PDB file of C-alpha atoms and ligand atoms in Angstrom:
ATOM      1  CA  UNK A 889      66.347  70.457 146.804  1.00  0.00           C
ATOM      2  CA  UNK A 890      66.342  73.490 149.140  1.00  0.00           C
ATOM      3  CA  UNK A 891      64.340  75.926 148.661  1.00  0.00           C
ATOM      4  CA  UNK A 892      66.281  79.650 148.051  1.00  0.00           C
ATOM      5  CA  UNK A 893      64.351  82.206 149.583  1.00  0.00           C
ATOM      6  CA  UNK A 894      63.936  84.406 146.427  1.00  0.00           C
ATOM      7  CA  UNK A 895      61.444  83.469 144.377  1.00  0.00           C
ATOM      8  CA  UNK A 896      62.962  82.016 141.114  1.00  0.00           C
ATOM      9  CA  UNK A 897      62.274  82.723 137.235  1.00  0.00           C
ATOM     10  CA  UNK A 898      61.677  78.693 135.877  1.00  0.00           C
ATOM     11  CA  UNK A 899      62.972  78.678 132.447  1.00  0.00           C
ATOM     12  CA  UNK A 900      62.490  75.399 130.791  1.00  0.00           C
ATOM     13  CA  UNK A 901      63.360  74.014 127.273  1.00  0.00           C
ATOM     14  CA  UNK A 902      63.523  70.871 125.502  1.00  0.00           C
ATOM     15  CA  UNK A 903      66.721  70.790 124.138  1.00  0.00           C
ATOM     16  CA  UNK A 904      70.355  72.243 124.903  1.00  0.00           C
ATOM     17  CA  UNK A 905      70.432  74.684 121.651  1.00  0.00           C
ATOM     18  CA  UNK A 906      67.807  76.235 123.318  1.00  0.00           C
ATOM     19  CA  UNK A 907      68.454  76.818 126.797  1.00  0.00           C
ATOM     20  CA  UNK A 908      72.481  76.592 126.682  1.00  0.00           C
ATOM     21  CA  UNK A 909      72.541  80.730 126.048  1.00  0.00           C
ATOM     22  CA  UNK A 910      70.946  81.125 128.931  1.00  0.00           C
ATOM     23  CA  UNK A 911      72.661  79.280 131.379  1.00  0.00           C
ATOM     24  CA  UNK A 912      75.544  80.256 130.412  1.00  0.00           C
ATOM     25  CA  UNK A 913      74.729  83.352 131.781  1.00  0.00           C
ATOM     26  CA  UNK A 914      74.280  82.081 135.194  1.00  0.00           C
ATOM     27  CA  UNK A 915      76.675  83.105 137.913  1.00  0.00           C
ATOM     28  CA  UNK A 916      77.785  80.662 140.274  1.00  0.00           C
ATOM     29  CA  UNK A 917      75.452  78.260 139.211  1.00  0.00           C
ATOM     30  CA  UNK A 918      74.287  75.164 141.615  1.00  0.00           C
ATOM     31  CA  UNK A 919      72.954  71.551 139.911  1.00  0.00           C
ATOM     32  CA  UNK A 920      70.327  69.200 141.341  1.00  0.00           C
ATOM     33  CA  UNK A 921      69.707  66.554 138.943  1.00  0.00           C
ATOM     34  CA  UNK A 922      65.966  64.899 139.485  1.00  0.00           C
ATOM     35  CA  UNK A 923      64.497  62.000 137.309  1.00  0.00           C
ATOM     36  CA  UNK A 924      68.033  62.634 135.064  1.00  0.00           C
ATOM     37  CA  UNK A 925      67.310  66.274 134.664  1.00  0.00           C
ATOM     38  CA  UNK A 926      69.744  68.746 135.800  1.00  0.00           C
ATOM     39  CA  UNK A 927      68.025  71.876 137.658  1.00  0.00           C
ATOM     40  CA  UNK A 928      70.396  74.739 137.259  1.00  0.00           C
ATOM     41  CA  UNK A 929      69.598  77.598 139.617  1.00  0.00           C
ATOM     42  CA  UNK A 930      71.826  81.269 140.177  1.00  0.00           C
ATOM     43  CA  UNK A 931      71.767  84.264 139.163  1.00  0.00           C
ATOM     44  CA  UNK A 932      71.509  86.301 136.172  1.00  0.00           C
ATOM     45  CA  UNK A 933      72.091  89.992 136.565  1.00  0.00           C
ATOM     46  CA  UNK A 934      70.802  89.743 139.967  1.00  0.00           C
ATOM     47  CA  UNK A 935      67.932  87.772 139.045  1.00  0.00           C
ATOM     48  CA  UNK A 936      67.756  84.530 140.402  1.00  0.00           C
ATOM     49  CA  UNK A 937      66.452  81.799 137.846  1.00  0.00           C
ATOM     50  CA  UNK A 938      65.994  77.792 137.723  1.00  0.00           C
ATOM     51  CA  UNK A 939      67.240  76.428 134.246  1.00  0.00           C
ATOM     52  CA  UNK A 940      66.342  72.728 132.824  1.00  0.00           C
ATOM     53  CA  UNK A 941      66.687  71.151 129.570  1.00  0.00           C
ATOM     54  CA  UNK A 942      63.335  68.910 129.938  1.00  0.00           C
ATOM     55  CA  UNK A 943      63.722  66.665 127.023  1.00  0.00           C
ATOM     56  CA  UNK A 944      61.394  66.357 124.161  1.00  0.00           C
ATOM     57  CA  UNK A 945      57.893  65.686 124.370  1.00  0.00           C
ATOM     58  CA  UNK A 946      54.826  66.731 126.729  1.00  0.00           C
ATOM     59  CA  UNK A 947      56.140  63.552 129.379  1.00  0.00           C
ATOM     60  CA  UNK A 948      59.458  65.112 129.778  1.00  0.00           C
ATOM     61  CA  UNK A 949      57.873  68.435 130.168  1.00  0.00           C
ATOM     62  CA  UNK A 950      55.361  67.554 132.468  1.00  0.00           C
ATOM     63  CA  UNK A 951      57.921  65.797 134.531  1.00  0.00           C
ATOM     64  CA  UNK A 952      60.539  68.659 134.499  1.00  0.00           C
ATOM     65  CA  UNK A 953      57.788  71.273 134.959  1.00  0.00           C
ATOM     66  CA  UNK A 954      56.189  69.425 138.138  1.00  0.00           C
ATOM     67  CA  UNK A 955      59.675  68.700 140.067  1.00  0.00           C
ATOM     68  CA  UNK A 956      60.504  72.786 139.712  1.00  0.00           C
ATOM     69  CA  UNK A 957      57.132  73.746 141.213  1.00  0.00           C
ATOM     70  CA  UNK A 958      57.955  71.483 143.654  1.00  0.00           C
ATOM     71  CA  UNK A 959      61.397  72.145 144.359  1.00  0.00           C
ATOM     72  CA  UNK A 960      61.569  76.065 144.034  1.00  0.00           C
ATOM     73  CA  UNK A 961      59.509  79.074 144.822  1.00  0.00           C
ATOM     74  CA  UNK A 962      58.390  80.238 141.924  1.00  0.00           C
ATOM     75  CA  UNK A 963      57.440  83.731 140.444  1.00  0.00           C
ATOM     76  CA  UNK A 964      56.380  82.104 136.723  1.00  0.00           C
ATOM     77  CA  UNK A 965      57.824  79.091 134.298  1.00  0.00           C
ATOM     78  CA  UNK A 966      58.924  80.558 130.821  1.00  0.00           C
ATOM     79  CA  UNK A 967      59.069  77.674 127.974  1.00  0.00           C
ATOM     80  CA  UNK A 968      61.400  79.009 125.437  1.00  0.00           C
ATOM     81  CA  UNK A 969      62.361  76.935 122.096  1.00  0.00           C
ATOM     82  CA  UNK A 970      61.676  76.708 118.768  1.00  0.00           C
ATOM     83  CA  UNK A 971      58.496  75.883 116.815  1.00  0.00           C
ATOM     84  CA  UNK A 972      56.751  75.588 113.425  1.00  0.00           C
ATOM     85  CA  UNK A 973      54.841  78.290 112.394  1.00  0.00           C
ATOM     86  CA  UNK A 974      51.438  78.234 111.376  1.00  0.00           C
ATOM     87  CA  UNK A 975      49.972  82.051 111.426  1.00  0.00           C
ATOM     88  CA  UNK A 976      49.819  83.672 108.179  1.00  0.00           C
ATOM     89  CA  UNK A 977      52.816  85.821 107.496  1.00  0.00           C
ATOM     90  CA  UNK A 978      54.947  84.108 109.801  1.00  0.00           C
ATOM     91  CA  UNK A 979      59.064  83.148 108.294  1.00  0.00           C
ATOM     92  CA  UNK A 980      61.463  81.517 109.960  1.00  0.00           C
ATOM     93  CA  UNK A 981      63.551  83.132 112.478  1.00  0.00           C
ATOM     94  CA  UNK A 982      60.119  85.382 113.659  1.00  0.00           C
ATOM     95  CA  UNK A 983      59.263  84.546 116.968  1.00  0.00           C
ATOM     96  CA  UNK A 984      55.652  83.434 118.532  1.00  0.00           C
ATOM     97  CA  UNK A 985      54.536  83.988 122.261  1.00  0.00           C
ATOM     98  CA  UNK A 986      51.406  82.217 123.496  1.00  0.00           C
ATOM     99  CA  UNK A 987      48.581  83.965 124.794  1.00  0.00           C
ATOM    100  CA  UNK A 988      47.305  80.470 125.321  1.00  0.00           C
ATOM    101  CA  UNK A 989      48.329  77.171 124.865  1.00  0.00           C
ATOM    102  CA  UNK A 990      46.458  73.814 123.551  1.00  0.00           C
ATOM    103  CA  UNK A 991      47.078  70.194 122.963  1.00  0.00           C
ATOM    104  CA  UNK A 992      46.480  69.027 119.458  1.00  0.00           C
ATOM    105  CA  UNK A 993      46.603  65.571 120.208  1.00  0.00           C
ATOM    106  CA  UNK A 994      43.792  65.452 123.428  1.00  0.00           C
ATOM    107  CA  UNK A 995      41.027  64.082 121.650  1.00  0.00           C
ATOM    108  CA  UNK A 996      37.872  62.446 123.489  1.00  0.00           C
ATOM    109  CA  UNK A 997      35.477  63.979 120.961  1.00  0.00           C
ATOM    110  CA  UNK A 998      34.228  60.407 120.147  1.00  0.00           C
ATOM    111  CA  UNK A 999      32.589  60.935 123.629  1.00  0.00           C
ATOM    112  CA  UNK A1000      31.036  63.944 122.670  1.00  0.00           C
ATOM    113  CA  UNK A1001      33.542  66.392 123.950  1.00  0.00           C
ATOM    114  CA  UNK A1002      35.346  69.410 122.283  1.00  0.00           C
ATOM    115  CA  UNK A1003      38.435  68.113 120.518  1.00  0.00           C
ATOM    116  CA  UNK A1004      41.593  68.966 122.707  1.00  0.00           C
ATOM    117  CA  UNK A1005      39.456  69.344 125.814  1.00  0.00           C
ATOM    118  CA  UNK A1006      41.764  68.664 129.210  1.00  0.00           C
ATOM    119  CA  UNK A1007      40.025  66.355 130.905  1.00  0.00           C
ATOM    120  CA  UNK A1008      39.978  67.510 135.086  1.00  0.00           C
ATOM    121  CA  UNK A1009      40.212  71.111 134.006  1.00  0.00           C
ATOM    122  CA  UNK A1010      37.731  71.138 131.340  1.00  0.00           C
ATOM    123  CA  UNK A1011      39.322  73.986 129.061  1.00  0.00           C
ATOM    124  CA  UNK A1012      40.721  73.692 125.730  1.00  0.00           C
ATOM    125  CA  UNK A1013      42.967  76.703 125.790  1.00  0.00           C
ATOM    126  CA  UNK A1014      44.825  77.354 129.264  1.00  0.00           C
ATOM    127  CA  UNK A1015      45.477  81.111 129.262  1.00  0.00           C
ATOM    128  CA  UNK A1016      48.719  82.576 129.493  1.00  0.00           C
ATOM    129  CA  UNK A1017      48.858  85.643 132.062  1.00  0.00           C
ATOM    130  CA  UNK A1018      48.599  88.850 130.308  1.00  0.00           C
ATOM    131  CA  UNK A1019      51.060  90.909 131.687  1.00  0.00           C
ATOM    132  CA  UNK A1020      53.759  87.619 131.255  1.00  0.00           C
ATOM    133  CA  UNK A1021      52.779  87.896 127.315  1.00  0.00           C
ATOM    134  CA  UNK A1022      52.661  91.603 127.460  1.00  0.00           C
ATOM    135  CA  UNK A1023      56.652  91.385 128.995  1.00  0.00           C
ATOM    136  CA  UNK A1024      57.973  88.683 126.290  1.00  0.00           C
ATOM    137  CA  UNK A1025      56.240  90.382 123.388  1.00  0.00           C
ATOM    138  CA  UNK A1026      57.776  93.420 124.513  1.00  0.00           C
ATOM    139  CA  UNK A1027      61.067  92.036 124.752  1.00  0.00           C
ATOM    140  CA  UNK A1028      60.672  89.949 121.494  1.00  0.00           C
ATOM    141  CA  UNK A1029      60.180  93.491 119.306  1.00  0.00           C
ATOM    142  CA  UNK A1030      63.524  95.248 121.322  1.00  0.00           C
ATOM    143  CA  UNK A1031      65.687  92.553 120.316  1.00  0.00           C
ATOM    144  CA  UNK A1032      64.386  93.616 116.505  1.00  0.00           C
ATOM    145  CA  UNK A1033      62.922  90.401 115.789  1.00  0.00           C
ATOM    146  CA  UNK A1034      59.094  90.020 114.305  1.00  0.00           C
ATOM    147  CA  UNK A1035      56.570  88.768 117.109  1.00  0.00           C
ATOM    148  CA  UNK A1036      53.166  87.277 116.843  1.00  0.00           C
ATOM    149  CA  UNK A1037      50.731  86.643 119.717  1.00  0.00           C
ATOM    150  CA  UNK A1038      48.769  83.777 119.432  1.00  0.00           C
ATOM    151  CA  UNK A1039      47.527  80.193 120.406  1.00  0.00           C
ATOM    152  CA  UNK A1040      50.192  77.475 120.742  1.00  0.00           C
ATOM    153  CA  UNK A1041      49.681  74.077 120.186  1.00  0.00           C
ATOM    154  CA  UNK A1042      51.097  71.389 121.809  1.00  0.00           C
ATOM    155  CA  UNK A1043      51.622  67.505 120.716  1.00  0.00           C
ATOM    156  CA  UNK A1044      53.666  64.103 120.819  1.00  0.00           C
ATOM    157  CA  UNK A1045      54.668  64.616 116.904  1.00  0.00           C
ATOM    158  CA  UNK A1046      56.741  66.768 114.677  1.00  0.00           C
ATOM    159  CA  UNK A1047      54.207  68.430 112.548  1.00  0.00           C
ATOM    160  CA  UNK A1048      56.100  67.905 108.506  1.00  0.00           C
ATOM    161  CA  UNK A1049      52.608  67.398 106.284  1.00  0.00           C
ATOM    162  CA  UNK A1050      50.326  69.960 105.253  1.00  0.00           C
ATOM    163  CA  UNK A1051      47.117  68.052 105.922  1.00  0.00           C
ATOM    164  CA  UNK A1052      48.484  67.791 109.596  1.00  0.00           C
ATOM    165  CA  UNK A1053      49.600  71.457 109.742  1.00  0.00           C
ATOM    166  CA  UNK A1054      46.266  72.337 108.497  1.00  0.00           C
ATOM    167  CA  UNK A1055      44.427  70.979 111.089  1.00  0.00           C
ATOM    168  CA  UNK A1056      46.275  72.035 113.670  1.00  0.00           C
ATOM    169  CA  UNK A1057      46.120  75.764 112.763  1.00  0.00           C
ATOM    170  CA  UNK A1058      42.449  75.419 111.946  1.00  0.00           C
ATOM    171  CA  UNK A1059      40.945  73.214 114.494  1.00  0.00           C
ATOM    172  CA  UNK A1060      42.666  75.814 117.242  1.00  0.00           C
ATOM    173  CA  UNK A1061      43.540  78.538 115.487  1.00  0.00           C
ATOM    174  CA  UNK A1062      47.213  78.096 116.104  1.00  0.00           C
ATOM    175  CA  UNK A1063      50.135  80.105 115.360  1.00  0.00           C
ATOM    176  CA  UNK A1064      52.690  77.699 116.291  1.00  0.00           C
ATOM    177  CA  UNK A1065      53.197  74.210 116.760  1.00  0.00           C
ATOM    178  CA  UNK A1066      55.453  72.288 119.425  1.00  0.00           C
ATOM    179  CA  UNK A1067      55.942  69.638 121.793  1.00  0.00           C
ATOM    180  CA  UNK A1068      56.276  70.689 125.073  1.00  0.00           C
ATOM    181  CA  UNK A1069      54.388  73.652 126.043  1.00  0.00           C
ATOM    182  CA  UNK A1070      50.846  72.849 126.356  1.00  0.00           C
ATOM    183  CA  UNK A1071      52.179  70.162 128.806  1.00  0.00           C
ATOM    184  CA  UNK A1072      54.004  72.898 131.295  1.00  0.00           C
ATOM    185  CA  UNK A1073      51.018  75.020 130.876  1.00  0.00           C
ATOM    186  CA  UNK A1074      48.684  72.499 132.701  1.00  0.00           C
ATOM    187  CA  UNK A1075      51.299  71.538 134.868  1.00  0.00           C
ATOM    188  CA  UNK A1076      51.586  75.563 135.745  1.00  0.00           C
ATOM    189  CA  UNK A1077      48.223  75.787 135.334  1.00  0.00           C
ATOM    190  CA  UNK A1078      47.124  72.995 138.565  1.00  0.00           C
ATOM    191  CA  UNK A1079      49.969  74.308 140.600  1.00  0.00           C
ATOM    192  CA  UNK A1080      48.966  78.382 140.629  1.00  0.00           C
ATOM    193  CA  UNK A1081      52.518  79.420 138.609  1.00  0.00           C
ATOM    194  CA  UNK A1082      52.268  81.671 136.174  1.00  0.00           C
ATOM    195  CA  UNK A1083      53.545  80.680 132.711  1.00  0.00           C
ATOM    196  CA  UNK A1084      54.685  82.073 129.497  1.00  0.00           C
ATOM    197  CA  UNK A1085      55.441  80.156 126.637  1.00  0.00           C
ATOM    198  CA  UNK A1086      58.065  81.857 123.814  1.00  0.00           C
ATOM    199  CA  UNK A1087      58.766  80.157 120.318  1.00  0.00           C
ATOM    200  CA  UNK A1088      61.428  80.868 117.270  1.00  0.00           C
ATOM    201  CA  UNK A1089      60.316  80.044 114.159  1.00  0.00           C
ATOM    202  CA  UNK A1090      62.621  76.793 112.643  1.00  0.00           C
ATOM    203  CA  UNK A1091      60.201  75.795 110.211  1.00  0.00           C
ATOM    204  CA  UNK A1092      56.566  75.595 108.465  1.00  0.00           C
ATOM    205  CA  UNK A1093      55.100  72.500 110.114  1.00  0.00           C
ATOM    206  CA  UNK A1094      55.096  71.491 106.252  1.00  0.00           C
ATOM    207  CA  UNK A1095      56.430  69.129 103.645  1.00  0.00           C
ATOM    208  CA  UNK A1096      60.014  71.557 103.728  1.00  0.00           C
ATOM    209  CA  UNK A1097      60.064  71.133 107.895  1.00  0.00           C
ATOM    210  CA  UNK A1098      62.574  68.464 107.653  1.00  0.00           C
ATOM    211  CA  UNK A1099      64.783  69.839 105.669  1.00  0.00           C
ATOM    212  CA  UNK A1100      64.031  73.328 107.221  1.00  0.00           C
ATOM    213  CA  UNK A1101      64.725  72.379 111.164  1.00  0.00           C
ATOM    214  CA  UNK A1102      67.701  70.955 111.141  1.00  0.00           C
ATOM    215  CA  UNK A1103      69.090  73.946 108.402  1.00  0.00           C
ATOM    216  CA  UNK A1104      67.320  76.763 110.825  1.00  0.00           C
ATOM    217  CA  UNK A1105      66.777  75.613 114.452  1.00  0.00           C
ATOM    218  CA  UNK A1106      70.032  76.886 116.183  1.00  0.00           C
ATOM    219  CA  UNK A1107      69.529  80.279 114.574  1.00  0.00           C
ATOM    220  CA  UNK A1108      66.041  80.483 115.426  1.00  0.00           C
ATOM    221  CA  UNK A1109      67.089  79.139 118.878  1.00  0.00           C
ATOM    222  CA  UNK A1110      69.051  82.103 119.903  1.00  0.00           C
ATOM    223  CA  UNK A1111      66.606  84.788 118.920  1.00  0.00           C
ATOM    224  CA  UNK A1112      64.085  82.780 121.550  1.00  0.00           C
ATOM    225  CA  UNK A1113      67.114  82.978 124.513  1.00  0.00           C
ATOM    226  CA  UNK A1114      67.771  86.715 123.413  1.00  0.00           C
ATOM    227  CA  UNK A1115      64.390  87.744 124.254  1.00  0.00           C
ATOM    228  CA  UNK A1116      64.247  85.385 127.265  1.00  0.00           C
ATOM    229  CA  UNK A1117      67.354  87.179 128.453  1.00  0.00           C
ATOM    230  CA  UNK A1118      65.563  90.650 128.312  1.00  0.00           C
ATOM    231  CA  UNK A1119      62.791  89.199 130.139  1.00  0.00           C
ATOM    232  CA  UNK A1120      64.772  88.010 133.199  1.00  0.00           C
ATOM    233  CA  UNK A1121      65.985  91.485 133.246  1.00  0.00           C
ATOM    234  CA  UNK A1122      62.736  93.393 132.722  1.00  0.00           C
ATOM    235  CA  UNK A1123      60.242  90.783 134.665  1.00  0.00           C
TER     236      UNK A1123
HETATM  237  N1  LIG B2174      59.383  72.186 116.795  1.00  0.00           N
HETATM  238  C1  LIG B2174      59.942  72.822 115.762  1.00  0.00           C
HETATM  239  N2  LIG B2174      59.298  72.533 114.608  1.00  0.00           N
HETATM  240  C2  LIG B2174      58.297  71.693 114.939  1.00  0.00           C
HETATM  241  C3  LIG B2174      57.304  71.020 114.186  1.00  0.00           C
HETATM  242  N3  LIG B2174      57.204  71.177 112.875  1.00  0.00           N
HETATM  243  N4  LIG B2174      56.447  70.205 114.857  1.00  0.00           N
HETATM  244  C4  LIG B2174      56.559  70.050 116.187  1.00  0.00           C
HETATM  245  N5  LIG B2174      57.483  70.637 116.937  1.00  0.00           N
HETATM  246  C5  LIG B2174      58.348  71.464 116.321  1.00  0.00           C
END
């Protein structure tokens, strides 16, 4: 890869529903495919911006997330995507952005350790950068679409059981659950970039999430890229 000399917005997701709007957007785009992934760099109403469609999981996202910080300047990574909701009051369609991110499924407590402690960093929750959750929640309420600032959590499983989605929200006091996040979080996190993590609602993380994600993700999708959007313009 060369590097531009603009400093790029990194906008990852895991899947093409939810990262398709916003490369689309890109004008004269250029592709560099690494480890299978295809880094899609341009601009977007003068902004330039790195797009990749990681894959799902936290070892696709770790992968993606590393080769960008290593193969563009960066100014921040944004994860955008869906999620199942966990806060109180949250529906479908209503959007989440982290002010921190955590990984459900790091657990050394048998050793004596907090559960979800990251090992190396010794933290729990990685912070997200104020101003980069300030921006997205911002954007999130002037596309007209309900936004909730909380913890994300982050893990190799679809959350579909209420014992599970129980204690997720109450071992870490999460508002959303995913797969990829917490992963491009430490990844920012080691690496100095900035990161911002941004989640549509697709489902409860309950017994009705499989029926419920396949019926709502694309919808939910889009609201997610239509803030994103904003915030390449407004970042
Ligand atoms: N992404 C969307 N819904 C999810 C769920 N219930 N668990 C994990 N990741 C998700």
């Amino acid at each position: 890869m060369t590097k531009n000399n603009e400093k790029a917005i990194g906008i990852i997701a895991a899947m093409q529903i939810e990262i398709d709007g916003i490369k689309a957007q890109i004008s004269d785009p250029e592709t560099v495919t690494v480890s299978g992934i295809d880094f899609v760099s341009g601009h977007i109403n003068g902004r330039y911006v790195v797009c990749a469609k990681c894959g799902v999981g936290k070892v696709f996202a770790a992968l993606c997330a590393q080769t960008m910080c290593l193969g563009f300047d960066l100014e921040c990574i944004i994860n955008t995507g869906v999620a199942g909701g966990l806060a109180d009051g949250l529906s479908v369609l209503d959007v989440v952005v982290a002010d921190s991110v955590v990984q459900h499924d790091m657990d050394t407590s048998p050793l004596g350790d907090p559960v979800g402690l990251l090992s190396g960093i010794n933290i729990v929750n990685i912070p997200v950068a104020t101003r980069i959750a300030r921006v997205l929640s911002e954007c999130v309420e002037q596309v007209g679409v309900k936004c909730v600032l909380g913890t994300v959590a982050t893990g190799d499983q679809f959350v579909a059981t209420d014992e599970k989605r129980r204690y997720i929200k109450e071992t870490f006091n999460a508002a959303a659950c995913e797969m990829e996040g917490g992963a491009i979080g430490q990844v920012c996190y080691v690496n100095g970039v900035p990161f911002g993590i941004i989640r549509a609602i697709s489902d409860g993380g309950d017994g009705e999430a499989v029926l419920d994600y396949p019926t709502f993700a694309a919808k939910a999708a889009e609201n997610s890229v239509r803030a994103v959007l904003r915030f390449i313009d407004k970042f």
